[in-house]
PDB file of C-alpha atoms in Angstrom:
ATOM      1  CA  UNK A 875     -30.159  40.936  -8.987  1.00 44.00           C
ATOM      2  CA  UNK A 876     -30.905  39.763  -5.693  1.00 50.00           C
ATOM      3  CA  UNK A 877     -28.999  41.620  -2.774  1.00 57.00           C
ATOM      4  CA  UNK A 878     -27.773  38.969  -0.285  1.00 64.00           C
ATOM      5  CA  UNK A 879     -25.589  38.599   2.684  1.00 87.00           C
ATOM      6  CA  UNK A 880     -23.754  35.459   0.845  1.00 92.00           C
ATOM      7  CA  UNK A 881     -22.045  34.036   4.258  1.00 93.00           C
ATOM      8  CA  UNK A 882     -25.162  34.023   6.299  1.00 95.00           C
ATOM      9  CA  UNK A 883     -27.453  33.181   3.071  1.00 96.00           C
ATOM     10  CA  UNK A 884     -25.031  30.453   2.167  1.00 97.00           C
ATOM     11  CA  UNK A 885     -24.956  29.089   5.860  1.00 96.00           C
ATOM     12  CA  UNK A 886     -29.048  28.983   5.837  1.00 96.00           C
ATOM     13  CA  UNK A 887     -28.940  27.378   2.301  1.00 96.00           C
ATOM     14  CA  UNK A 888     -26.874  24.557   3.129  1.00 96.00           C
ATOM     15  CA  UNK A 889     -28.839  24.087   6.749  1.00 95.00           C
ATOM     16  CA  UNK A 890     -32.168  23.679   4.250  1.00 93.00           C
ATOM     17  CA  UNK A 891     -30.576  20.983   1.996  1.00 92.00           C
ATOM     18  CA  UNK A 892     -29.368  19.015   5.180  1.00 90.00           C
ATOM     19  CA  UNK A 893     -33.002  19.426   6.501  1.00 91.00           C
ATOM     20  CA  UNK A 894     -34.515  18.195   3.457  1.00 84.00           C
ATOM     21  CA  UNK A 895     -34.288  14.101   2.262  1.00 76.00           C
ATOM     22  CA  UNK A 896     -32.448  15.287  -0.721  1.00 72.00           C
ATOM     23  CA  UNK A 897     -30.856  12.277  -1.969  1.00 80.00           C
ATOM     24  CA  UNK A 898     -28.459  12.798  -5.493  1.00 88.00           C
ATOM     25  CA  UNK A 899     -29.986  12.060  -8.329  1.00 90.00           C
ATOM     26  CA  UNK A 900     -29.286  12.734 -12.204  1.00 92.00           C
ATOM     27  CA  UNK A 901     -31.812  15.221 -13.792  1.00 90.00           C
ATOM     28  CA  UNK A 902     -33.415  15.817 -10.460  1.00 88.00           C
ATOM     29  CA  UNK A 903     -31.168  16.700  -7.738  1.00 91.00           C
ATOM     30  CA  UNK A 904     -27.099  16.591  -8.683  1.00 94.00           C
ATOM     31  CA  UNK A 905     -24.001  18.943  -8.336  1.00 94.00           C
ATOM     32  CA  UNK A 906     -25.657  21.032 -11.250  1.00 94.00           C
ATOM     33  CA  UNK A 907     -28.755  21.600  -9.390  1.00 94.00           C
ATOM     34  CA  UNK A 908     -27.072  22.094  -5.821  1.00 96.00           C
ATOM     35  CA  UNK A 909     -24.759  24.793  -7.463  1.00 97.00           C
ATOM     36  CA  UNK A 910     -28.038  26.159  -9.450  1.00 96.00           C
ATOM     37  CA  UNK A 911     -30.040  26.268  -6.590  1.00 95.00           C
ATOM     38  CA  UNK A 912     -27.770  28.615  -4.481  1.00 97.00           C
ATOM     39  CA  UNK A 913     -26.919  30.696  -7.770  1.00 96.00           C
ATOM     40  CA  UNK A 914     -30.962  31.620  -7.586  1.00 95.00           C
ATOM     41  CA  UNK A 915     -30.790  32.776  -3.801  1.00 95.00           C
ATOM     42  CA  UNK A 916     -28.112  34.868  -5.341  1.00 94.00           C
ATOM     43  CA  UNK A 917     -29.212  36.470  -8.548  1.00 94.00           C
ATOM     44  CA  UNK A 918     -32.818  35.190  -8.320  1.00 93.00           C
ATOM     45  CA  UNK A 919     -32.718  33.462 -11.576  1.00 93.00           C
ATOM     46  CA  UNK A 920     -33.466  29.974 -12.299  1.00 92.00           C
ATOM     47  CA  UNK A 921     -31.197  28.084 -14.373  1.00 91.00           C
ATOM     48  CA  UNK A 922     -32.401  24.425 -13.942  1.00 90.00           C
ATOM     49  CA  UNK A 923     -35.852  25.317 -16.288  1.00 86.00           C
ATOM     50  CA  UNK A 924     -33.919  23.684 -19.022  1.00 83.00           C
ATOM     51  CA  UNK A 925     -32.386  20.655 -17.296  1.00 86.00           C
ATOM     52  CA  UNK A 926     -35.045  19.470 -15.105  1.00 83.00           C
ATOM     53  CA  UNK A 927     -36.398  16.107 -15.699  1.00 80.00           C
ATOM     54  CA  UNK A 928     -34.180  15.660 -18.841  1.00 88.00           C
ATOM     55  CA  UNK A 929     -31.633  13.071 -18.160  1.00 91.00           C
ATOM     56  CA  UNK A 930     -31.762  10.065 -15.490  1.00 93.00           C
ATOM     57  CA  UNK A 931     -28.013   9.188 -15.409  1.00 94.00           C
ATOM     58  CA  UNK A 932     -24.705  11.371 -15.735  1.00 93.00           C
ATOM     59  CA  UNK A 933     -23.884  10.008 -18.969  1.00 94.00           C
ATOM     60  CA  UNK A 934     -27.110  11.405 -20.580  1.00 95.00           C
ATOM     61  CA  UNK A 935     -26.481  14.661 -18.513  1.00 94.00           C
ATOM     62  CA  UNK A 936     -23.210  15.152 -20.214  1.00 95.00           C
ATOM     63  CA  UNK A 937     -24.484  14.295 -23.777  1.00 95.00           C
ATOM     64  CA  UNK A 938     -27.264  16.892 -23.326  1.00 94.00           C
ATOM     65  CA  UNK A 939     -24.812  19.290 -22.554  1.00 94.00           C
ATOM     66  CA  UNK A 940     -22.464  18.450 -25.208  1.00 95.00           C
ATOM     67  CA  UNK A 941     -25.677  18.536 -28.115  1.00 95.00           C
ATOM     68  CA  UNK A 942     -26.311  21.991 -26.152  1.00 94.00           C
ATOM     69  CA  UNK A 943     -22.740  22.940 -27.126  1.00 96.00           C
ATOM     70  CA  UNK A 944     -21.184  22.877 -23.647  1.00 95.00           C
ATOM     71  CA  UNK A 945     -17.983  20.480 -23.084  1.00 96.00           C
ATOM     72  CA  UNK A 946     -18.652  20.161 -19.526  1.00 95.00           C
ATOM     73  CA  UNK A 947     -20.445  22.121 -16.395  1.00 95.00           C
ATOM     74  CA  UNK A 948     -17.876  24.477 -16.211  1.00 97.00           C
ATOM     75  CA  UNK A 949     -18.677  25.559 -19.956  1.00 96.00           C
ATOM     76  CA  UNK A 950     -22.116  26.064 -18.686  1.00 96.00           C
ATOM     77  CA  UNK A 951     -21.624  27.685 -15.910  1.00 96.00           C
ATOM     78  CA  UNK A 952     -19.141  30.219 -17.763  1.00 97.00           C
ATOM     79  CA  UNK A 953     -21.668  31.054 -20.253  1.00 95.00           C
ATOM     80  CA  UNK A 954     -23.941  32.359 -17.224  1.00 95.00           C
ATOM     81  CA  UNK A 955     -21.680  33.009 -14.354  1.00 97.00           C
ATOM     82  CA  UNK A 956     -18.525  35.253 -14.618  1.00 97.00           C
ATOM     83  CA  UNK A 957     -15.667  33.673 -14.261  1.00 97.00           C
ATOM     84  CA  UNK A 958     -12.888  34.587 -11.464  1.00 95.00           C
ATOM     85  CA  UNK A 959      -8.939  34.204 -12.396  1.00 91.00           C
ATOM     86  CA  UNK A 960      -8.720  31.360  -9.740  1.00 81.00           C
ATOM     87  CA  UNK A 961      -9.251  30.254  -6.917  1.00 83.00           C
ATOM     88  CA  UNK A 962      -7.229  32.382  -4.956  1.00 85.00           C
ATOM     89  CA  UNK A 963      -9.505  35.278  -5.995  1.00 91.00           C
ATOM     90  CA  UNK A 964     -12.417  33.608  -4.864  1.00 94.00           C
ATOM     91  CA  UNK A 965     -15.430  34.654  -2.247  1.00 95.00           C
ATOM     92  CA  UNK A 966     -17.425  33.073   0.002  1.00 96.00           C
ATOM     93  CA  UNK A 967     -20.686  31.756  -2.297  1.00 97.00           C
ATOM     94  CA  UNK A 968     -18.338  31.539  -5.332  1.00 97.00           C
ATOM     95  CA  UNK A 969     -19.247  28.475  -7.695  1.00 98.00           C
ATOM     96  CA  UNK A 970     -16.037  25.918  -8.360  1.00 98.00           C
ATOM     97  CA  UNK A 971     -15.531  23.852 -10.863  1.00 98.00           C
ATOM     98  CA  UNK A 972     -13.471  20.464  -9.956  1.00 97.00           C
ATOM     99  CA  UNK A 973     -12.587  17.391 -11.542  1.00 94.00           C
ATOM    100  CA  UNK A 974     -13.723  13.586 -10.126  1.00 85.00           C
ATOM    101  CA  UNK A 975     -13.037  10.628 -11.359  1.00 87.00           C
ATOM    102  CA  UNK A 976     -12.627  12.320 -14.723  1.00 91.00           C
ATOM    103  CA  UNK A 977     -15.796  14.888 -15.188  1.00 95.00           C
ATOM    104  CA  UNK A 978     -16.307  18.142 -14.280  1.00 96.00           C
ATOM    105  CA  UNK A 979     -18.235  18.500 -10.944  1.00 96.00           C
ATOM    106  CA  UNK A 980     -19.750  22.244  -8.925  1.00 97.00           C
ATOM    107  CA  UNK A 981     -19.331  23.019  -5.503  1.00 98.00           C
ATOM    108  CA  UNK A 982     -19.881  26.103  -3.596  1.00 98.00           C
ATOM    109  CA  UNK A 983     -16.992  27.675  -2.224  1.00 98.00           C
ATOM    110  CA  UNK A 984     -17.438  28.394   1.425  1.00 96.00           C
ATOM    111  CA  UNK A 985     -14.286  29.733   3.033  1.00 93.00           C
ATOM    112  CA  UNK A 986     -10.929  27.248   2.622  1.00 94.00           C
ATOM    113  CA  UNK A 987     -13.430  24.460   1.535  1.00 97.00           C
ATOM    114  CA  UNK A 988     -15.874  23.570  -1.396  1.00 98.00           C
ATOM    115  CA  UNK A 989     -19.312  22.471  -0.312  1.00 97.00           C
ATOM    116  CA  UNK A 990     -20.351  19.561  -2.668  1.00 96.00           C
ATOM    117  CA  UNK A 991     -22.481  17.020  -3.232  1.00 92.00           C
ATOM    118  CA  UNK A 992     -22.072  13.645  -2.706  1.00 87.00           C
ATOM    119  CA  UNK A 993     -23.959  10.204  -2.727  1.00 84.00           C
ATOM    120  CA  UNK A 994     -23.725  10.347   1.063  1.00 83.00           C
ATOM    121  CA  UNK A 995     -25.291  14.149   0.966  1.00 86.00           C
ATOM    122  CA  UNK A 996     -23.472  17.175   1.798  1.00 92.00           C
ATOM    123  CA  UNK A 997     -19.647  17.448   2.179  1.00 94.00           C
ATOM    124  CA  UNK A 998     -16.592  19.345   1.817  1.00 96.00           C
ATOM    125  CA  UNK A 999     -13.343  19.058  -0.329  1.00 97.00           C
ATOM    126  CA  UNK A1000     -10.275  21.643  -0.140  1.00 97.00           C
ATOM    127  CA  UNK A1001     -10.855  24.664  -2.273  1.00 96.00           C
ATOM    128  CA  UNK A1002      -7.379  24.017  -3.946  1.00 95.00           C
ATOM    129  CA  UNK A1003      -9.030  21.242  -5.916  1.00 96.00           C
ATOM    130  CA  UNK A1004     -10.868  23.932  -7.678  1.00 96.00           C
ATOM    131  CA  UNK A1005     -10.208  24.018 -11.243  1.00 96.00           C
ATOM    132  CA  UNK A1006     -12.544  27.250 -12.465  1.00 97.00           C
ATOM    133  CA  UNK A1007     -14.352  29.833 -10.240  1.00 98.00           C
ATOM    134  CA  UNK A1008     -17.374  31.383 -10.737  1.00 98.00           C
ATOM    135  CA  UNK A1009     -19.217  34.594  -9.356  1.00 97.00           C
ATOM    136  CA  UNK A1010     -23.073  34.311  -9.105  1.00 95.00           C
TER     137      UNK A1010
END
């Protein structure tokens, strides 16, 4: 495991995505990969080897994950992550688990706020939208 100051780390991470022309995109760059992305500055382990080029829209994101036996991202992330009871419990670089428009969604939990990813780029939601928590 990688040791890392996560407030400072997660500060620099999120200054290098807005840097970058990252623009969302299914399979490529999404709320899986933003999440997956900061859990290897963490742990130095790659979890997007599996998921990288394999699906162009949502839809076929979330049908890979249910043929891979997860219901949604937060079934993923549990089976590589350990899960915090809540968001009240939660840290600074925590991963959160939300619901939008009716699918699960990751964010990176930065304080009182969730960093996320949206069509726009980078933004922030309240962390009491956070459904599950997750420690990388």
């Amino acid at each position: 495991m990688t040791k890392t100051n996560r407030a400072s780390d997660l500060l620099a991470y999120l200054r290098a995505i807005r840097a970058r022309p990252y623009r969302m995109r299914p399979g490529a760059f999404d709320c899986a990969f933003f999440a997956a992305g900061w859990v290897q500055v963490c742990t130095g382990t790659d979890l997007t080897t599996r998921w990288n080029a394999q699906y162009k829209s949502f839809d076929e994101g979330r049908d890979l994950l249910r043929l891979a036996g997860f219901p949604d991202l937060a079934d993923l992330a549990a089976a590589h992550l350990t899960e915090i009871p809540g968001w009240a419990q939660s840290k600074v670089g925590d991963i959160a688990a939300m619901t939008e428009d009716g699918h699960t969604a990751l964010g990176i939990i930065g304080g009182p706020q969730i960093h996320v990813l949206s069509l726009k780029g980078l933004d922030y939601v309240s962390l009491a939208r956070a459904d599950r928590v997750f420690r990388p």
